[in-house]
Each structure stands twice: as C-alpha cells, then as structure tokens.
C-alpha cells in the first residue's frame, strides 16, 4: 500500500488469478472515476462489484477488459502484467448490458462469431483419408444415410447447408458429408442403381474410396510423412502443428454444446430481434462461454430483464458458473444479485472500494456506515445518539446499555485511530500542507493589507462612513479610534514594526515545520527560508513593547464586533480592512512565494490515507458540503497536466487543500471521543428490531412507537415509524398483526447493534 | 369475426355523426385533395409526355407544335432515334451543322463508368473514413473532422477551376478517371454515413474487438451489414449526382473528341445543335435516352429508396 512510483514491484501475485494493484482511472477530462482499486481474485471465484450508479464499478470492469486505459496501477491476469495487452489477448469474454448481439446474424452465427476470429495451434490432420474412411463407414448403414440426406433437403435452414446437416446427423466431417451429398442418395434402393461406370452405386463408391485413399497414401509417402490412426500427420516421428482457424464442424460442435447448456437449441435459426429478452440474454451468455475463456466479465447483464426473469437468470448464471468454472467478475447495482451470486463482494462508493469480503462478512460486519446502509433491504436504521461509558443515549432520552466488551473495543478503536492519524500527520506531505497553510493564511490576507503609510487615511475613512450611518454610531466609532488619528505617525511606524515581527514569527514557525520534511523539496524550501534570515534578524523587538499597536489591535477588534451590530455594509467592510493582526511584512511576501513553490509537491501520500480522509469527509455527520470537497495532487502526469490550472505564483488563487485540515480535525475529535461524551451513530437492521412481547434474546429496554405505515410482505410486516429523530423501519414476523397508527412496543437485539463513529463513519 | 361486430351504441354513434355531416365533409375533403393532387400530377408529368411524344415526331411535323401535341398528322416515326443512335438522316432532311459525331454508345458507357464506378469507389472511401472517425480513437480527430465539415461551406463551383488545373497538372485530362477521382474527397456523404455509424452501439464493436477481430474484419462483418441502408441512400445520391453531372465533364472533355463525352455533355451539344428546329426531335429523343436508365432504376428500387430515406439518421 505504501508503494511509491519508484519502488513498484513487478512480481506476479502468487495464487490469485486476477489481481489489481492500486489501479486508478482518470478520464481525459480530469474526472477521476476509480481511486486505488486493490483486489486479489482467486481462480473460479465469482466476484461481484456493487455500488450505486456512478461509483466506478463499470469503469473498473472495462479496465480489466481492456476497453479503457489504466491511468496508473497494475493489472495482473493469470500472472502476467496486462495493463497494455490488447483486450483480445487477455483471454477474457464479456457479457454486455445491451447484450451486443449482431442483428444481422442468426443466433447460431452470433454464438459462432467469437470462434471465427482467431487461429489456434492444432495438429495437422489429413482430411482426405479421414473423409473416405468415414464415407465407407457411413455406407454400412445406408438407411441412416438416406434419411439424413432426405431430412437435410427437406429443412431449409439458414445457418446450415445440406452438407453440414448431414455431417452433424451422421457424426462425420464436412468433407465426407460433401462426398455423400454429391451422390444424392435419397433411399436405400438408390444404392443398388447403376452408377456412371456401369457398376452398382454402392460398389462404385467403395471402389472410388479405395482408389482415392491409395493415391493420398502415395502422396504422403512421397513427402516423407506418416499418418496415425487419428489421421494426424507426423514428420520423422514428430507430430506436425499448424495455425489455423477452427473448421466449420468444430465450430458447430462448440456452438451446439453451448446451446445445449443454455437451452437455446430451438432458436439457433432465429435473428436476435425475433427473440425475447431472456433468450437474447442467454445468447449473449452463450457467446461468452463458447470460447472457453478463463475469465468472464459481466456488466449488469440482468438489468434489462423483468423482475421474474431476472430471478430465473440469476440462478441460471450461477449454474453456468458452476458448470464451467471460469473466474467471473460481475458488475451490478442490485444488492440482491450481489448477495445471492457472489463468493466475494466488492462494494464501491464514489470510486473508492469500501469493503471486500464474502456476503456474510459484509452483512454482519460492515466496515463503515456506507456498507451497512447499502446492503440489506430495507436499509439499516441509523439513529444518532451520544456515547458515554458504555451507554448510548438518544435525543428522546432513551438509552441503550451496550454489552460490557464494547467499552474496551471503543477505546481500542479510538486509540488505534489516533495513532494512525498521528502517523499520517508525521508524513512529509502533510507537513508541507501544514507549512502551506501557515503561509497561505497570511499571504492571502495580503490583498487586504493595511499599508502603514496609509493607516491615517483608512481611519478617517471609517469615521467618515460611520458619520453616514448616524450620530450615535459616529460618536461610538470616534471614541474607539479617534485617538489613533492624532498620533498617526507613531501608529504607522509601530505597524511596520509589528508586520516585521509577524513575518519573523511566521518564518520561525515555518522553519520548525519545514526542517523536519525529509525529501528534497523540503530541503529546497528550507534553503529559501534561510535566505529570509535577513528579515528575521531585522525585527528584533517584541510585540509587547509596541503599546500603540497593541491598543490599536484591541480597538479594531472591538470596532469590528460593534460594526457587525450596525446595519451598514460599508462600515463593516471598512472596519474589516483595519484588521492588521497577523499581517506580515510586504517584502517577505515575495520571498515566501519562493518557499511555497517547492512545498506544492505532494507525491507520496498513500492512496489508502486519502481514502480514509475522503470517507471522513463524506460520512461526516455535519455534512457541510464544501465546494471541491477534496483536492490534492497525485503523482500522475495526466492529472498534473489537467488539474493544475492556477498559476503557482499568483497570490489571488487560493490553494484549496483541506486534507491537512481534515486530518487535524479528525485527530482532535478522536481525542475528544476518548476523554468523554461524544456523538455516535447507532445502526440496527430492521430484522433485529422485534416486538418486545415476542423477543426473548438479549434485548434492550422496550420502547413504544407509533406505527405510521405497515407493509405486509409475505410472512413479514414492515413497520415504518418516526422515533428519536429518525425514520425507523422494523421487520417483524406476522405472528402478531399490527395495524397502522397503533402503538407498538419494540426492542432491539443487543447483540446485533452496530455503532459507527460520527466523524469518519467507520464501525467501532 | 366477433370483434368486427358493431354494437348498437356504435351504430347510433355513426348515425349521429352522419346526421351532423361529419362523413360528408370528409368525402368533400377527399375529392378536393384528389383534384388538387391530380392537377399537380398532370403538371408534373406533362413535360415528360411532351418529351416522349416529341421524340416520336418527324422533322416535317416540328412546326406543327404545339397544335398537334400528342399526335402528329403524319404519324409517329423513329427517325429521331435513328439520327441519334445511328446517324441515319432521312433523305429529305434539310441542312444542319452537326460537326461532332453523336457517339451515344460511348457517352452511355462513359456515364455508366463515372456514375457507377465513382459511386462504388466513393462509398468505399467514405465508409472507411466514417468508420475511422467513429470507431478509432486517434489524436485530433475532432479537429480534423471540424476542418472537413468546414470545407463543405465552399461551393463546388468555386473550386472547380482549381480542380481542373490540378487534374491537368496530374496529367489526368486525357483519362476518364478524372471524372471520378476529384469527387472522392466529398464530405457530405461521409458525414451522412458517419452519422449513421454513430448510431451503431459501441458495444458491438467492443465485443468483436474482444473476440479478436481486427478493424478491417469489424468493418466488413459488422459495420457494413448494419450500415447498408445508409450506404444504399448515399449510393443513390452519388449515382444520381454522377449521372446528371454536366459542368465537370464539360470542363474536362467539352473541347476534346466527342467519344470522351458523357451523356450530359452530349445532350448539351445536341440541344445546342437543335436550334435549327429540324433537330428538336432528336434533342427530345436524347432526353428520353438519358432518362430511361434512371427511371428504370427508380422503379426497381422504389421501396428501398423510401425505406432508406426514412431510415437514414434515425436511431434504432
């Protein structure tokens, strides 16, 4: 996981058949669809990628199929690195959502289509000998032969000529069938007629067979080859091979096999538009299985079918998977399909993999709140509450006493989390972000910087605008800052001094952080900082000695507080312009920019960390969606080319990088959580809510709710209700009939309660 | 049939509507529209009739036009066709100034070659280009296509002089290939075919690619069979354009030996010649000769043309 670009290991992945390592996908327009996809798939497994639409699951599949480029990361199929292999060389077959059947071809041709594409290495077979032997053999049973020919003529099939029909019927090769058809034997008595040479037809054919065979044997002997009883050709005792396409008879055999598996026999002669949805689906499956590929990809194959057919095809696909045993990767948005078909599920959200595991694991031990609510129907109930010492209290006063082991688990979870976050904040790139934040906070305040020389004018401005509001206001403002107008000069010089002191303090703080950054960019930044030593040494005094300045800062603070109560926008802006606390010397600004540039290189943030912080943002309870929620650079050339649109030297553009903030915030919250009361989210599945009169297990104290809606689903009742500020759904058996708008007492199964952290959504 | 039985309510409904005059109005509307359509039909067909009967009129009767429009007083004659096809002038035919031979057989073959050959070749080139633009992802293909489409703005007449000097520079001015080659760069047909190809689901192509087919095989086995309607429509447009083209062959071969001409150039010469009035009949006969193959094709392919025109550009 901590692999950097330089130290990628190009080794095969042991026993896994398909393996994706840190696979990312960034589209040319800069949208990142898949982040850091890691999965190992063993042979014969049935993997389902599931997630809401737009979560990147289809993109992942198309990357495996070779229909999309992989932006970064490695794709191993069958122990060979396949990133740049053409999709035809990956030994995969795919079922598309739209089935992708060729409308101009019959079902037979559609299924045969993949077989006709490529050449295979096969032993050389002498067809002449084989054909004549088979003809002679077929003549031993003239009735069957005549019947076959007659039947073939009667049927006028599109996909199959008379020859191929006879060949299939008699189980002989096409060449032999062609010879038989050339004699047009329609009944047994035809064989007794006289042929061209005046003899009985049967004898004539046999004679010709012997002649042809003799001739061919001679030809072979002349070339120095030998033929065994399988008609395979040997040269000097070695079996000869050639690259050739499958012959029609081999194709036919395979298509019929596939048709048999899928029960498509009667439809082989139809065109796709003459088929129903389910049949089209089966044809698409047939086209995939006929090639015996070792990896199957399915892209929402059932989403175009009606509900009943979908259930049927679901079991059909599972059956085919068991029969063929090919490794399958299946994409769907339907959790039922995922839960019933998969041996392993990968749940995705917004391009991130949330959890990979067996259906049982995912159902009983969801890793975070997204997985918990996505899987299960109806969805898990989430109730917000506060945790303290093993007890969760809800907004309505109801409290759940958690099992005793939970408290230890809770503490261990947060300790681990804190350790993890501290390690993250120790990373070079996060230090860079910290330094950048310090610089930016002050640098980007510069456009509103109050020039020491102009302070007098600014003060007069404020007083003037206060006069415009009303007399009372003017009096108040003058009382606050009037005294500074008089000794303007002192203030100006002290301001300049204070800016210098601020700059010095900033540089010292920066130096402290930057000196711990290990990589070359940090050293570069440190050099730039050292060049600032000049400014550092100039500002020797301390801020406490600047009495006028201190008074001024205090007065401005009061002024701004007062201005916010006055209904005048102009006054408020003018007052804000007076805010000088923390402003740095203007000359150091240019220097700081040179420090900033090397710091803007984040190359080694492991994507797992980004994933965690991403989740912390997305599943945060206070969902204040900031614009451009997450923004950072990754070590990808394309990304750099497209995403860095701002000029790094420009002060006007704010560098929106809140990864550091998120990490700091999370750390603070985790620390708080360890020390006392904190918010959590409690998850309980509808099927674990019971009527308190019926449930005898380890239950919580019963609570009364008003059943708003009651749904009857077969043997179960779904009770929808509002409780503790959330919509709660309970699934109870129909032993007791609950009517709508009545009061029922429910209880939770204490063993099944899940608790999620309020800040990052992870399961505690 | 049971469902065709009229219930009493329906019957009453019919009667009521009849009483309200609905049915009558509909009939009146039909008759009026029939009359209007018939009138337009006659106006549209009239020139063809005049041409046809005029071609059967001997040189003696030419001055009785239009008094004896459909039946000349000295009867129908094939002398115009004889003049046109075999250069056999009737013995009493007055003086005329035909200097070039009426090599109508050559003209016909030349036109067939340029129209049919040019169309087939253009279909190949345009469909390959369309395939490339739609199914192959290469750099700047959007820019390239935009440039091509932008070139459609320039009218053909503006570039014809340039084309002519190019053809002369290439030394093609003696060859009949010059009728075909400049037309192969046409954008309109390519654009039409590309639009149709875009409606072919990408899945089909991706699936074939995964099965191991290369671009050429995909083009032949999937894209061409699926795109045959649009190819037919474009083929028809191309054929008509090639058949009826006058300016370009005239520019190339108008001053050369008449055996190099196409039908249209020849027709223009015949019409030009027929100012002496005696040859008007032969000009009309020439019109018939030009028209017949195209008309025959239209009649044979009528259904497909209508299908193709309706189907082109509509997504399936």
mmCIF file of N, CA and C in Angstrom, chain B residues 158-217:
data_model
loop_
_atom_site.group_PDB
_atom_site.id
_atom_site.type_symbol
_atom_site.label_atom_id
_atom_site.label_comp_id
_atom_site.label_asym_id
_atom_site.label_seq_id
_atom_site.Cartn_x
_atom_site.Cartn_y
_atom_site.Cartn_z
ATOM 1 N N UNK B 158 -16.794 27.042 -56.902
ATOM 2 C CA UNK B 158 -15.633 27.886 -56.587
ATOM 3 C C UNK B 158 -14.328 27.117 -56.734
ATOM 4 N N UNK B 159 -14.397 25.813 -56.469
ATOM 5 C CA UNK B 159 -13.154 25.050 -56.519
ATOM 6 C C UNK B 159 -12.951 24.337 -57.848
ATOM 7 N N UNK B 160 -13.939 24.438 -58.752
ATOM 8 C CA UNK B 160 -13.845 23.598 -59.943
ATOM 9 C C UNK B 160 -12.675 23.997 -60.833
ATOM 10 N N UNK B 161 -12.399 25.309 -60.906
ATOM 11 C CA UNK B 161 -11.289 25.740 -61.751
ATOM 12 C C UNK B 161 -9.974 25.212 -61.192
ATOM 13 N N UNK B 162 -9.866 25.329 -59.870
ATOM 14 C CA UNK B 162 -8.679 24.788 -59.229
ATOM 15 C C UNK B 162 -8.556 23.292 -59.460
ATOM 16 N N UNK B 163 -9.686 22.593 -59.321
ATOM 17 C CA UNK B 163 -9.688 21.153 -59.563
ATOM 18 C C UNK B 163 -9.220 20.844 -60.971
ATOM 19 N N UNK B 164 -9.721 21.651 -61.922
ATOM 20 C CA UNK B 164 -9.380 21.378 -63.312
ATOM 21 C C UNK B 164 -7.866 21.514 -63.526
ATOM 22 N N UNK B 165 -7.299 22.589 -62.986
ATOM 23 C CA UNK B 165 -5.867 22.767 -63.232
ATOM 24 C C UNK B 165 -5.066 21.674 -62.526
ATOM 25 N N UNK B 166 -5.603 21.215 -61.355
ATOM 26 C CA UNK B 166 -4.942 20.117 -60.663
ATOM 27 C C UNK B 166 -4.935 18.863 -61.528
ATOM 28 N N UNK B 167 -6.105 18.573 -62.097
ATOM 29 C CA UNK B 167 -6.231 17.377 -62.931
ATOM 30 C C UNK B 167 -5.308 17.475 -64.132
ATOM 31 N N UNK B 168 -5.237 18.664 -64.693
ATOM 32 C CA UNK B 168 -4.324 18.846 -65.833
ATOM 33 C C UNK B 168 -2.882 18.625 -65.385
ATOM 34 N N UNK B 169 -2.551 19.182 -64.211
ATOM 35 C CA UNK B 169 -1.181 19.037 -63.717
ATOM 36 C C UNK B 169 -0.840 17.581 -63.456
ATOM 37 N N UNK B 170 -1.852 16.809 -63.031
ATOM 38 C CA UNK B 170 -1.605 15.398 -62.764
ATOM 39 C C UNK B 170 -1.597 14.586 -64.047
ATOM 40 N N UNK B 171 -1.930 15.220 -65.153
ATOM 41 C CA UNK B 171 -1.927 14.507 -66.423
ATOM 42 C C UNK B 171 -3.125 13.605 -66.605
ATOM 43 N N UNK B 172 -4.190 13.892 -65.856
ATOM 44 C CA UNK B 172 -5.376 13.035 -65.961
ATOM 45 C C UNK B 172 -6.375 13.550 -66.989
ATOM 46 N N UNK B 173 -6.039 14.659 -67.662
ATOM 47 C CA UNK B 173 -7.055 15.285 -68.510
ATOM 48 C C UNK B 173 -7.442 14.437 -69.700
ATOM 49 N N UNK B 174 -6.642 13.432 -70.014
ATOM 50 C CA UNK B 174 -6.995 12.547 -71.132
ATOM 51 C C UNK B 174 -7.752 11.316 -70.627
ATOM 52 N N UNK B 175 -7.717 11.128 -69.293
ATOM 53 C CA UNK B 175 -8.251 9.874 -68.757
ATOM 54 C C UNK B 175 -9.656 10.087 -68.203
ATOM 55 N N UNK B 176 -10.456 9.045 -68.332
ATOM 56 C CA UNK B 176 -11.836 9.132 -67.838
ATOM 57 C C UNK B 176 -11.859 9.062 -66.316
ATOM 58 N N UNK B 177 -10.725 8.617 -65.721
ATOM 59 C CA UNK B 177 -10.644 8.588 -64.256
ATOM 60 C C UNK B 177 -10.817 9.982 -63.664
ATOM 61 N N UNK B 178 -10.520 10.986 -64.471
ATOM 62 C CA UNK B 178 -10.649 12.364 -63.987
ATOM 63 C C UNK B 178 -12.087 12.689 -63.598
ATOM 64 N N UNK B 179 -13.033 11.921 -64.112
ATOM 65 C CA UNK B 179 -14.428 12.161 -63.728
ATOM 66 C C UNK B 179 -14.681 11.697 -62.293
ATOM 67 N N UNK B 180 -13.908 10.722 -61.866
ATOM 68 C CA UNK B 180 -14.187 10.077 -60.581
ATOM 69 C C UNK B 180 -13.349 10.649 -59.455
ATOM 70 N N UNK B 181 -12.043 10.755 -59.713
ATOM 71 C CA UNK B 181 -11.111 10.975 -58.599
ATOM 72 C C UNK B 181 -11.378 12.240 -57.798
ATOM 73 N N UNK B 182 -11.630 13.397 -58.417
ATOM 74 C CA UNK B 182 -11.855 14.574 -57.573
ATOM 75 C C UNK B 182 -13.076 14.439 -56.670
ATOM 76 N N UNK B 183 -14.050 13.634 -57.106
ATOM 77 C CA UNK B 183 -15.273 13.502 -56.311
ATOM 78 C C UNK B 183 -15.088 12.655 -55.064
ATOM 79 N N UNK B 184 -13.972 11.911 -54.993
ATOM 80 C CA UNK B 184 -13.801 11.001 -53.860
ATOM 81 C C UNK B 184 -13.571 11.746 -52.550
ATOM 82 N N UNK B 185 -13.179 13.007 -52.657
ATOM 83 C CA UNK B 185 -12.957 13.771 -51.424
ATOM 84 C C UNK B 185 -14.209 14.417 -50.887
ATOM 85 N N UNK B 186 -15.369 14.045 -51.415
ATOM 86 C CA UNK B 186 -16.608 14.689 -50.967
ATOM 87 C C UNK B 186 -16.892 14.435 -49.499
ATOM 88 N N UNK B 187 -17.329 15.447 -48.788
ATOM 89 C CA UNK B 187 -17.541 15.325 -47.343
ATOM 90 C C UNK B 187 -18.980 14.932 -47.028
ATOM 91 N N UNK B 188 -19.914 15.399 -47.830
ATOM 92 C CA UNK B 188 -21.321 15.262 -47.451
ATOM 93 C C UNK B 188 -21.687 13.801 -47.189
ATOM 94 N N UNK B 189 -21.326 12.934 -48.138
ATOM 95 C CA UNK B 189 -21.662 11.522 -47.989
ATOM 96 C C UNK B 189 -20.992 10.912 -46.779
ATOM 97 N N UNK B 190 -19.733 11.290 -46.571
ATOM 98 C CA UNK B 190 -19.005 10.781 -45.422
ATOM 99 C C UNK B 190 -19.703 11.196 -44.131
ATOM 100 N N UNK B 191 -20.173 12.420 -44.118
ATOM 101 C CA UNK B 191 -20.869 12.950 -42.942
ATOM 102 C C UNK B 191 -22.147 12.155 -42.683
ATOM 103 N N UNK B 192 -22.868 11.900 -43.759
ATOM 104 C CA UNK B 192 -24.119 11.132 -43.644
ATOM 105 C C UNK B 192 -23.829 9.735 -43.083
ATOM 106 N N UNK B 193 -22.835 9.096 -43.659
ATOM 107 C CA UNK B 193 -22.503 7.737 -43.230
ATOM 108 C C UNK B 193 -21.998 7.742 -41.793
ATOM 109 N N UNK B 194 -21.206 8.752 -41.458
ATOM 110 C CA UNK B 194 -20.674 8.834 -40.097
ATOM 111 C C UNK B 194 -21.812 8.966 -39.093
ATOM 112 N N UNK B 195 -22.777 9.818 -39.419
ATOM 113 C CA UNK B 195 -23.914 9.997 -38.518
ATOM 114 C C UNK B 195 -24.621 8.670 -38.288
ATOM 115 N N UNK B 196 -24.749 7.900 -39.341
ATOM 116 C CA UNK B 196 -25.426 6.618 -39.187
ATOM 117 C C UNK B 196 -24.573 5.655 -38.358
ATOM 118 N N UNK B 197 -23.288 5.621 -38.658
ATOM 119 C CA UNK B 197 -22.404 4.715 -37.923
ATOM 120 C C UNK B 197 -22.410 5.039 -36.428
ATOM 121 N N UNK B 198 -22.577 6.311 -36.111
ATOM 122 C CA UNK B 198 -22.567 6.681 -34.694
ATOM 123 C C UNK B 198 -23.732 6.045 -33.954
ATOM 124 N N UNK B 199 -24.786 5.718 -34.690
ATOM 125 C CA UNK B 199 -25.943 5.121 -34.026
ATOM 126 C C UNK B 199 -25.748 3.623 -33.802
ATOM 127 N N UNK B 200 -24.710 3.052 -34.367
ATOM 128 C CA UNK B 200 -24.419 1.634 -34.093
ATOM 129 C C UNK B 200 -23.863 1.525 -32.677
ATOM 130 N N UNK B 201 -24.459 0.658 -31.841
ATOM 131 C CA UNK B 201 -23.984 0.585 -30.453
ATOM 132 C C UNK B 201 -22.502 0.254 -30.388
ATOM 133 N N UNK B 202 -21.795 0.974 -29.532
ATOM 134 C CA UNK B 202 -20.354 0.767 -29.398
ATOM 135 C C UNK B 202 -20.040 -0.629 -28.856
ATOM 136 N N UNK B 203 -21.004 -1.161 -28.094
ATOM 137 C CA UNK B 203 -20.806 -2.488 -27.510
ATOM 138 C C UNK B 203 -20.496 -3.533 -28.569
ATOM 139 N N UNK B 204 -21.191 -3.428 -29.698
ATOM 140 C CA UNK B 204 -20.995 -4.423 -30.750
ATOM 141 C C UNK B 204 -19.542 -4.446 -31.186
ATOM 142 N N UNK B 205 -19.001 -3.259 -31.360
ATOM 143 C CA UNK B 205 -17.634 -3.166 -31.860
ATOM 144 C C UNK B 205 -16.655 -3.624 -30.787
ATOM 145 N N UNK B 206 -16.917 -3.174 -29.550
ATOM 146 C CA UNK B 206 -16.022 -3.569 -28.457
ATOM 147 C C UNK B 206 -16.027 -5.080 -28.269
ATOM 148 N N UNK B 207 -17.204 -5.646 -28.372
ATOM 149 C CA UNK B 207 -17.326 -7.088 -28.196
ATOM 150 C C UNK B 207 -16.539 -7.828 -29.276
ATOM 151 N N UNK B 208 -16.675 -7.360 -30.517
ATOM 152 C CA UNK B 208 -15.946 -8.015 -31.603
ATOM 153 C C UNK B 208 -14.442 -7.863 -31.416
ATOM 154 N N UNK B 209 -14.058 -6.697 -30.928
ATOM 155 C CA UNK B 209 -12.628 -6.475 -30.703
ATOM 156 C C UNK B 209 -12.099 -7.420 -29.657
ATOM 157 N N UNK B 210 -12.919 -7.645 -28.629
ATOM 158 C CA UNK B 210 -12.503 -8.547 -27.570
ATOM 159 C C UNK B 210 -12.380 -9.971 -28.084
ATOM 160 N N UNK B 211 -13.243 -10.308 -29.050
ATOM 161 C CA UNK B 211 -13.190 -11.655 -29.614
ATOM 162 C C UNK B 211 -11.975 -11.840 -30.507
ATOM 163 N N UNK B 212 -11.286 -10.755 -30.829
ATOM 164 C CA UNK B 212 -10.061 -10.895 -31.597
ATOM 165 C C UNK B 212 -10.173 -10.470 -33.048
ATOM 166 N N UNK B 213 -11.230 -9.777 -33.391
ATOM 167 C CA UNK B 213 -11.329 -9.290 -34.759
ATOM 168 C C UNK B 213 -10.552 -7.992 -34.909
ATOM 169 N N UNK B 214 -9.964 -7.790 -36.086
ATOM 170 C CA UNK B 214 -9.278 -6.521 -36.306
ATOM 171 C C UNK B 214 -10.228 -5.534 -36.978
ATOM 172 N N UNK B 215 -9.758 -4.314 -37.153
ATOM 173 C CA UNK B 215 -10.639 -3.263 -37.659
ATOM 174 C C UNK B 215 -11.239 -3.610 -39.011
ATOM 175 N N UNK B 216 -10.430 -4.191 -39.864
ATOM 176 C CA UNK B 216 -10.910 -4.476 -41.211
ATOM 177 C C UNK B 216 -12.049 -5.488 -41.167
ATOM 178 N N UNK B 217 -11.861 -6.518 -40.313
ATOM 179 C CA UNK B 217 -12.913 -7.533 -40.205
ATOM 180 C C UNK B 217 -14.175 -6.953 -39.582
#
